[in-house]
mmCIF file of C-alpha atoms in Angstrom:
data_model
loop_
_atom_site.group_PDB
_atom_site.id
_atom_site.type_symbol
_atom_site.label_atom_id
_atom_site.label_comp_id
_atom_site.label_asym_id
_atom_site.label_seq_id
_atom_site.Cartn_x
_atom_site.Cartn_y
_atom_site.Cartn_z
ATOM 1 C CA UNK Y 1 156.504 61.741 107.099
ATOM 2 C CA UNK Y 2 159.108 64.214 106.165
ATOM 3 C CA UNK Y 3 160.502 67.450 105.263
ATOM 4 C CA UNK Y 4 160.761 68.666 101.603
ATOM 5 C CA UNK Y 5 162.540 71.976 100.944
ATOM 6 C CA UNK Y 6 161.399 73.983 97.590
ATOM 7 C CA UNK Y 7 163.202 76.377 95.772
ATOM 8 C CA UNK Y 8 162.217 76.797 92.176
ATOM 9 C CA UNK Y 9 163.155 79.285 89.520
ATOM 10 C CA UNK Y 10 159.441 79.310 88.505
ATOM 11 C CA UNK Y 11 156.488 77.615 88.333
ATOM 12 C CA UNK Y 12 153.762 77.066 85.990
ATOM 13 C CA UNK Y 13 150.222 74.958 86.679
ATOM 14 C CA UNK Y 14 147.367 75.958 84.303
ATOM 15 C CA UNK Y 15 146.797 79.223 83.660
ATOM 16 C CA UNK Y 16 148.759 80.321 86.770
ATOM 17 C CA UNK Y 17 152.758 80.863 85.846
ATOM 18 C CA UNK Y 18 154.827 81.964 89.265
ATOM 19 C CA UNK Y 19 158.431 83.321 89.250
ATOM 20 C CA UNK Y 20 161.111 82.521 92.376
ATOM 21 C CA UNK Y 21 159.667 80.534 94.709
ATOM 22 C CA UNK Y 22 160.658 79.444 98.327
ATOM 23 C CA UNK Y 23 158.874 77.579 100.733
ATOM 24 C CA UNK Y 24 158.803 73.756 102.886
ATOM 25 C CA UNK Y 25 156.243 71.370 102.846
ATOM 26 C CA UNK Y 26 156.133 69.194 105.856
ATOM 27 C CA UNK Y 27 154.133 66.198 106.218
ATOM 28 C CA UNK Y 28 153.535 64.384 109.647
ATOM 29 C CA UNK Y 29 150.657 61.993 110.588
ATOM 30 C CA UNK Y 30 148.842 62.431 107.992
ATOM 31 C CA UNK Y 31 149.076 66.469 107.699
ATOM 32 C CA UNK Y 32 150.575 68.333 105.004
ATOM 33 C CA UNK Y 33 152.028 72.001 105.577
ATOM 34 C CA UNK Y 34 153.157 74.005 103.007
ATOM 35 C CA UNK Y 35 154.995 77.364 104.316
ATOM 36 C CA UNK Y 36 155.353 79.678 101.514
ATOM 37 C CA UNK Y 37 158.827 82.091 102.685
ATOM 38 C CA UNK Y 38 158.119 83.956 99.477
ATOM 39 C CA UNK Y 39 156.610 83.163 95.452
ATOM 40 C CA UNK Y 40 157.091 85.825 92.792
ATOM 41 C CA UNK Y 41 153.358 86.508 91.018
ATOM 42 C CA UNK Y 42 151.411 88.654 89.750
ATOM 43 C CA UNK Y 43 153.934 91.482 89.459
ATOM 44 C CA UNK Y 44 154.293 90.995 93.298
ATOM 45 C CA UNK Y 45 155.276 88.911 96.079
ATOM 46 C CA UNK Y 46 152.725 86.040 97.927
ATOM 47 C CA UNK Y 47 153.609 83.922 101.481
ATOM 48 C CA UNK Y 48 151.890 82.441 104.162
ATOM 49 C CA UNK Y 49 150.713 78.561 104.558
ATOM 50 C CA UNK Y 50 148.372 76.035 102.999
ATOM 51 C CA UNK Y 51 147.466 73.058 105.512
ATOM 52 C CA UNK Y 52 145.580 69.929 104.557
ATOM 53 C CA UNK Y 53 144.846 67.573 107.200
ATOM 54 C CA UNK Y 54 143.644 64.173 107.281
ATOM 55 C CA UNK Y 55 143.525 62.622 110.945
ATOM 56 C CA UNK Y 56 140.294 62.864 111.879
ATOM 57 C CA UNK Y 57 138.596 63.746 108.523
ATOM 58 C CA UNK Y 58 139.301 65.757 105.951
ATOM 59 C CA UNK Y 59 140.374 69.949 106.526
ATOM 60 C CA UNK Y 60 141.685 72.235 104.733
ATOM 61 C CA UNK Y 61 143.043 75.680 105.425
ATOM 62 C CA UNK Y 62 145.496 78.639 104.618
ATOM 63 C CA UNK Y 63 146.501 82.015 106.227
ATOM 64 C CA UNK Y 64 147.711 83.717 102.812
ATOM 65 C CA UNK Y 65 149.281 87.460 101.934
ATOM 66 C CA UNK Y 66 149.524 89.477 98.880
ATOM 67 C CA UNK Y 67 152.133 92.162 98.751
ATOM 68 C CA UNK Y 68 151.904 94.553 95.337
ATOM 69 C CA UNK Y 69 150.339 92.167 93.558
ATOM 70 C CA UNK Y 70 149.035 93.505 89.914
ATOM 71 C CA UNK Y 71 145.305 92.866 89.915
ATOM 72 C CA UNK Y 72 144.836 92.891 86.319
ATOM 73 C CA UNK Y 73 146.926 89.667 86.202
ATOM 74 C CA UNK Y 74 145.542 87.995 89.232
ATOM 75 C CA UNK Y 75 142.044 88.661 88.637
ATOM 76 C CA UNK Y 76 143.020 87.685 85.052
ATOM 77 C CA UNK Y 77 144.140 84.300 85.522
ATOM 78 C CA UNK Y 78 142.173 83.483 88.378
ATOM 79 C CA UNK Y 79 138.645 84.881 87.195
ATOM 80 C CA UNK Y 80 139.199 85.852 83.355
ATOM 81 C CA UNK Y 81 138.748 89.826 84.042
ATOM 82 C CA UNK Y 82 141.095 92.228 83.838
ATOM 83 C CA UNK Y 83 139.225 94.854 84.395
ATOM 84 C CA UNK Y 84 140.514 96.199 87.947
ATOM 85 C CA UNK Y 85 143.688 97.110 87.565
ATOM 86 C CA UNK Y 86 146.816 98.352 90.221
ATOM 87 C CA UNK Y 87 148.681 97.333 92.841
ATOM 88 C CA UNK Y 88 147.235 95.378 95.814
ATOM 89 C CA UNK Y 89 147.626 94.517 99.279
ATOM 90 C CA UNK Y 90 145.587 91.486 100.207
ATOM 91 C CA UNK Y 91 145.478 88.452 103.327
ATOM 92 C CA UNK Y 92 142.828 86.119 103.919
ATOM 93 C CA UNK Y 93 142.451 83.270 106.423
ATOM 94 C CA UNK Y 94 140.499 80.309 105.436
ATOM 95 C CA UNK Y 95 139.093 76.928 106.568
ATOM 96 C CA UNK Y 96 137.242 74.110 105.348
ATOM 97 C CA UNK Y 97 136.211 70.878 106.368
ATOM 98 C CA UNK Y 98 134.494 67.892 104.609
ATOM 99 C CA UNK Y 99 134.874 64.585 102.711
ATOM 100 C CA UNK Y 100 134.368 65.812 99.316
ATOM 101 C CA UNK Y 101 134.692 69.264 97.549
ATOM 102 C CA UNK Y 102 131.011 70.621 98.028
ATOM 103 C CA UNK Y 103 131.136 69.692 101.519
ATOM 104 C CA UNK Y 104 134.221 71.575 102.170
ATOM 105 C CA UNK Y 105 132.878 74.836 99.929
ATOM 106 C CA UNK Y 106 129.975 74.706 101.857
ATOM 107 C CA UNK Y 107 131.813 74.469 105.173
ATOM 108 C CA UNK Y 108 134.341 77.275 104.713
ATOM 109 C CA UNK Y 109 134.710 79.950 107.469
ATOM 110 C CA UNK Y 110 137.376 82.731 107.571
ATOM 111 C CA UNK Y 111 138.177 85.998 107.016
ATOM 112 C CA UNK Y 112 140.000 88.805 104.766
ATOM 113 C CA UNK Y 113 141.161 92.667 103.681
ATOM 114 C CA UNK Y 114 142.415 94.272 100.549
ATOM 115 C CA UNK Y 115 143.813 97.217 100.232
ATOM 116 C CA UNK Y 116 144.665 98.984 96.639
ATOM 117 C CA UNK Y 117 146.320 102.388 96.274
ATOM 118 C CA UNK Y 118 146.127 104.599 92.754
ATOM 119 C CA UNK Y 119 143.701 101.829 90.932
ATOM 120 C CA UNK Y 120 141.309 102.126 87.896
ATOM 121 C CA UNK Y 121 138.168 100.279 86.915
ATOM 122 C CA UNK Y 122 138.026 100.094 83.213
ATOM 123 C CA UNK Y 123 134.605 99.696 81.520
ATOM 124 C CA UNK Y 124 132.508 101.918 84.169
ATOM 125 C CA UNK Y 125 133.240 105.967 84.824
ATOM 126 C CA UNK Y 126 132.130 106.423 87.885
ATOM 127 C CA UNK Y 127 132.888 110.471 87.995
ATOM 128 C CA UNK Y 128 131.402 110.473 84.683
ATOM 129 C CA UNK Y 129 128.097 108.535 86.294
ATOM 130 C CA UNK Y 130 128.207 111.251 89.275
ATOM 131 C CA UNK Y 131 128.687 114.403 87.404
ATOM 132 C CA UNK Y 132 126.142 113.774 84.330
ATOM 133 C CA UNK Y 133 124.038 110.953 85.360
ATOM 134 C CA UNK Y 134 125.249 108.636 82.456
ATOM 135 C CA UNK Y 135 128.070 106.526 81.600
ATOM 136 C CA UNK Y 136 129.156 104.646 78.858
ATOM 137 C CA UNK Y 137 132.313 102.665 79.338
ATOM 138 C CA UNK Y 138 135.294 104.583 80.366
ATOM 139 C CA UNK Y 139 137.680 103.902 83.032
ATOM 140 C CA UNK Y 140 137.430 105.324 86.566
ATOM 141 C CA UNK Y 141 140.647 106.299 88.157
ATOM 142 C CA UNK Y 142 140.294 105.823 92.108
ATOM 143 C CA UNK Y 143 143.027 106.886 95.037
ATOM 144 C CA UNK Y 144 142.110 103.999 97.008
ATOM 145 C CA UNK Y 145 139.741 101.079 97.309
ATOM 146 C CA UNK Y 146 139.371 98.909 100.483
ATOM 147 C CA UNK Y 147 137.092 96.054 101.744
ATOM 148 C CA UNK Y 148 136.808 93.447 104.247
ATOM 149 C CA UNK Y 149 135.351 90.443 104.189
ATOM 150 C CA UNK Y 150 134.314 87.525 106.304
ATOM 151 C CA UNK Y 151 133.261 83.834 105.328
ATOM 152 C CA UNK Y 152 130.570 81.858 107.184
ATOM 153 C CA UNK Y 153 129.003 78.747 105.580
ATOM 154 C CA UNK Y 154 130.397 78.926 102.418
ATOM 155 C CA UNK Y 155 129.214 82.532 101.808
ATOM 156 C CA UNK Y 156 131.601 86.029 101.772
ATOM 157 C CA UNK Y 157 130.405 88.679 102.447
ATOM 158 C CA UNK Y 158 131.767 92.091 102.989
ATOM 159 C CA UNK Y 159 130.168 95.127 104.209
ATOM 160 C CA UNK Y 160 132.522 98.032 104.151
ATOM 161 C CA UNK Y 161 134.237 98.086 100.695
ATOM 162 C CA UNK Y 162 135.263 101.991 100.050
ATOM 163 C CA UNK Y 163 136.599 103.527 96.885
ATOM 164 C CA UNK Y 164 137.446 107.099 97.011
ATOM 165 C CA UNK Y 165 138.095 109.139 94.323
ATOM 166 C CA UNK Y 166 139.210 112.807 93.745
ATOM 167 C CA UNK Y 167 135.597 114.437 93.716
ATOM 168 C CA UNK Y 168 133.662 111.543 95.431
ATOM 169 C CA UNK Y 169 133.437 107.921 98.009
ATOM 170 C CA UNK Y 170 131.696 105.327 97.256
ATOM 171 C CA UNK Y 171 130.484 102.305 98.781
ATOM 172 C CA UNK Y 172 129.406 99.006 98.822
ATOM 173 C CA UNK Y 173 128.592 95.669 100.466
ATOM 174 C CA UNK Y 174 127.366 92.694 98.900
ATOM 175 C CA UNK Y 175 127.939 88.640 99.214
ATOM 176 C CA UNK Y 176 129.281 85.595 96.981
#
């Protein structure tokens, strides 16, 4: 049991690299909490807590935020496409429970939004798609794009996404 307080310069673990980072990880009873104050990444700022808790099987969970985080870098690192690009508001809330990984993937409930203002989607023109039917790469330049999301089971799904653009709104739903 104890208290550890963090401040780092930076931080690097895989393909991940983080700048200034502030937060306390408290362990009791066999229950780690790690508050994140603040971590420079992605061009942005992330907080919020990670909890792992082992006294009376396995769980873990996190209530996370995003704060002008560059999605070409996050989605870069993270999922190896850089595609989406801009500035991005995000928070999701997530728990899991079960001894082993699949059991805890296939477990995990919560719930999430994001938010991006002045974005582009390189590879797809989507005015180009509306106005002439066809599209071969391109970017598409958006004003806004926003989605929530819920997770049941192990499944996300969202059902509201919205990207507006100059001329046109589009939308979507869909599950992973």
């Amino acid at each position: 049991n104890g208290n550890i307080a963090l401040t780092l310069t930076g931080l690097r673990s895989g393909d991940v690299t983080l700048g200034a980072v502030q937060a306390v990880l408290a362990i009791d009873r066999s229950r780690a909490v790690l508050d994140v104050a603040r971590a420079a990444a992605f061009g942005g700022m992330l907080s919020g807590q990670l909890v792992a808790n082992n006294r009376n099987g396995l769980s873990v969970g996190g209530d996370l935020a995003a704060r002008d985080v560059e999605m070409s870098q996050l989605l870069g690192d993270l999922a190896g496409s850089d595609r989406l690009s801009g500035p991005a508001q995000a928070r999701v809330q997530f728990l899991g429970v079960g001894a082993s990984v699949d059991a805890i993937m296939r477990s995990l409930s919560g719930s999430g939004t994001i938010s991006m203002e002045q974005g582009r989607l390189r590879g797809l023109d989507l005015n180009a798609l509306m106005n002439d039917g066809e599209s071969t790469g391109g970017t598409t330049v958006f004003d806004s794009l926003t989605a929530g999301f819920t997770i049941a089971g192990g499944t996300l799904t969202n059902d509201d996404l919205l990207v507006s653009l100059p001329n046109y709104r589009t939308t979507g739903a869909g599950r992973i």
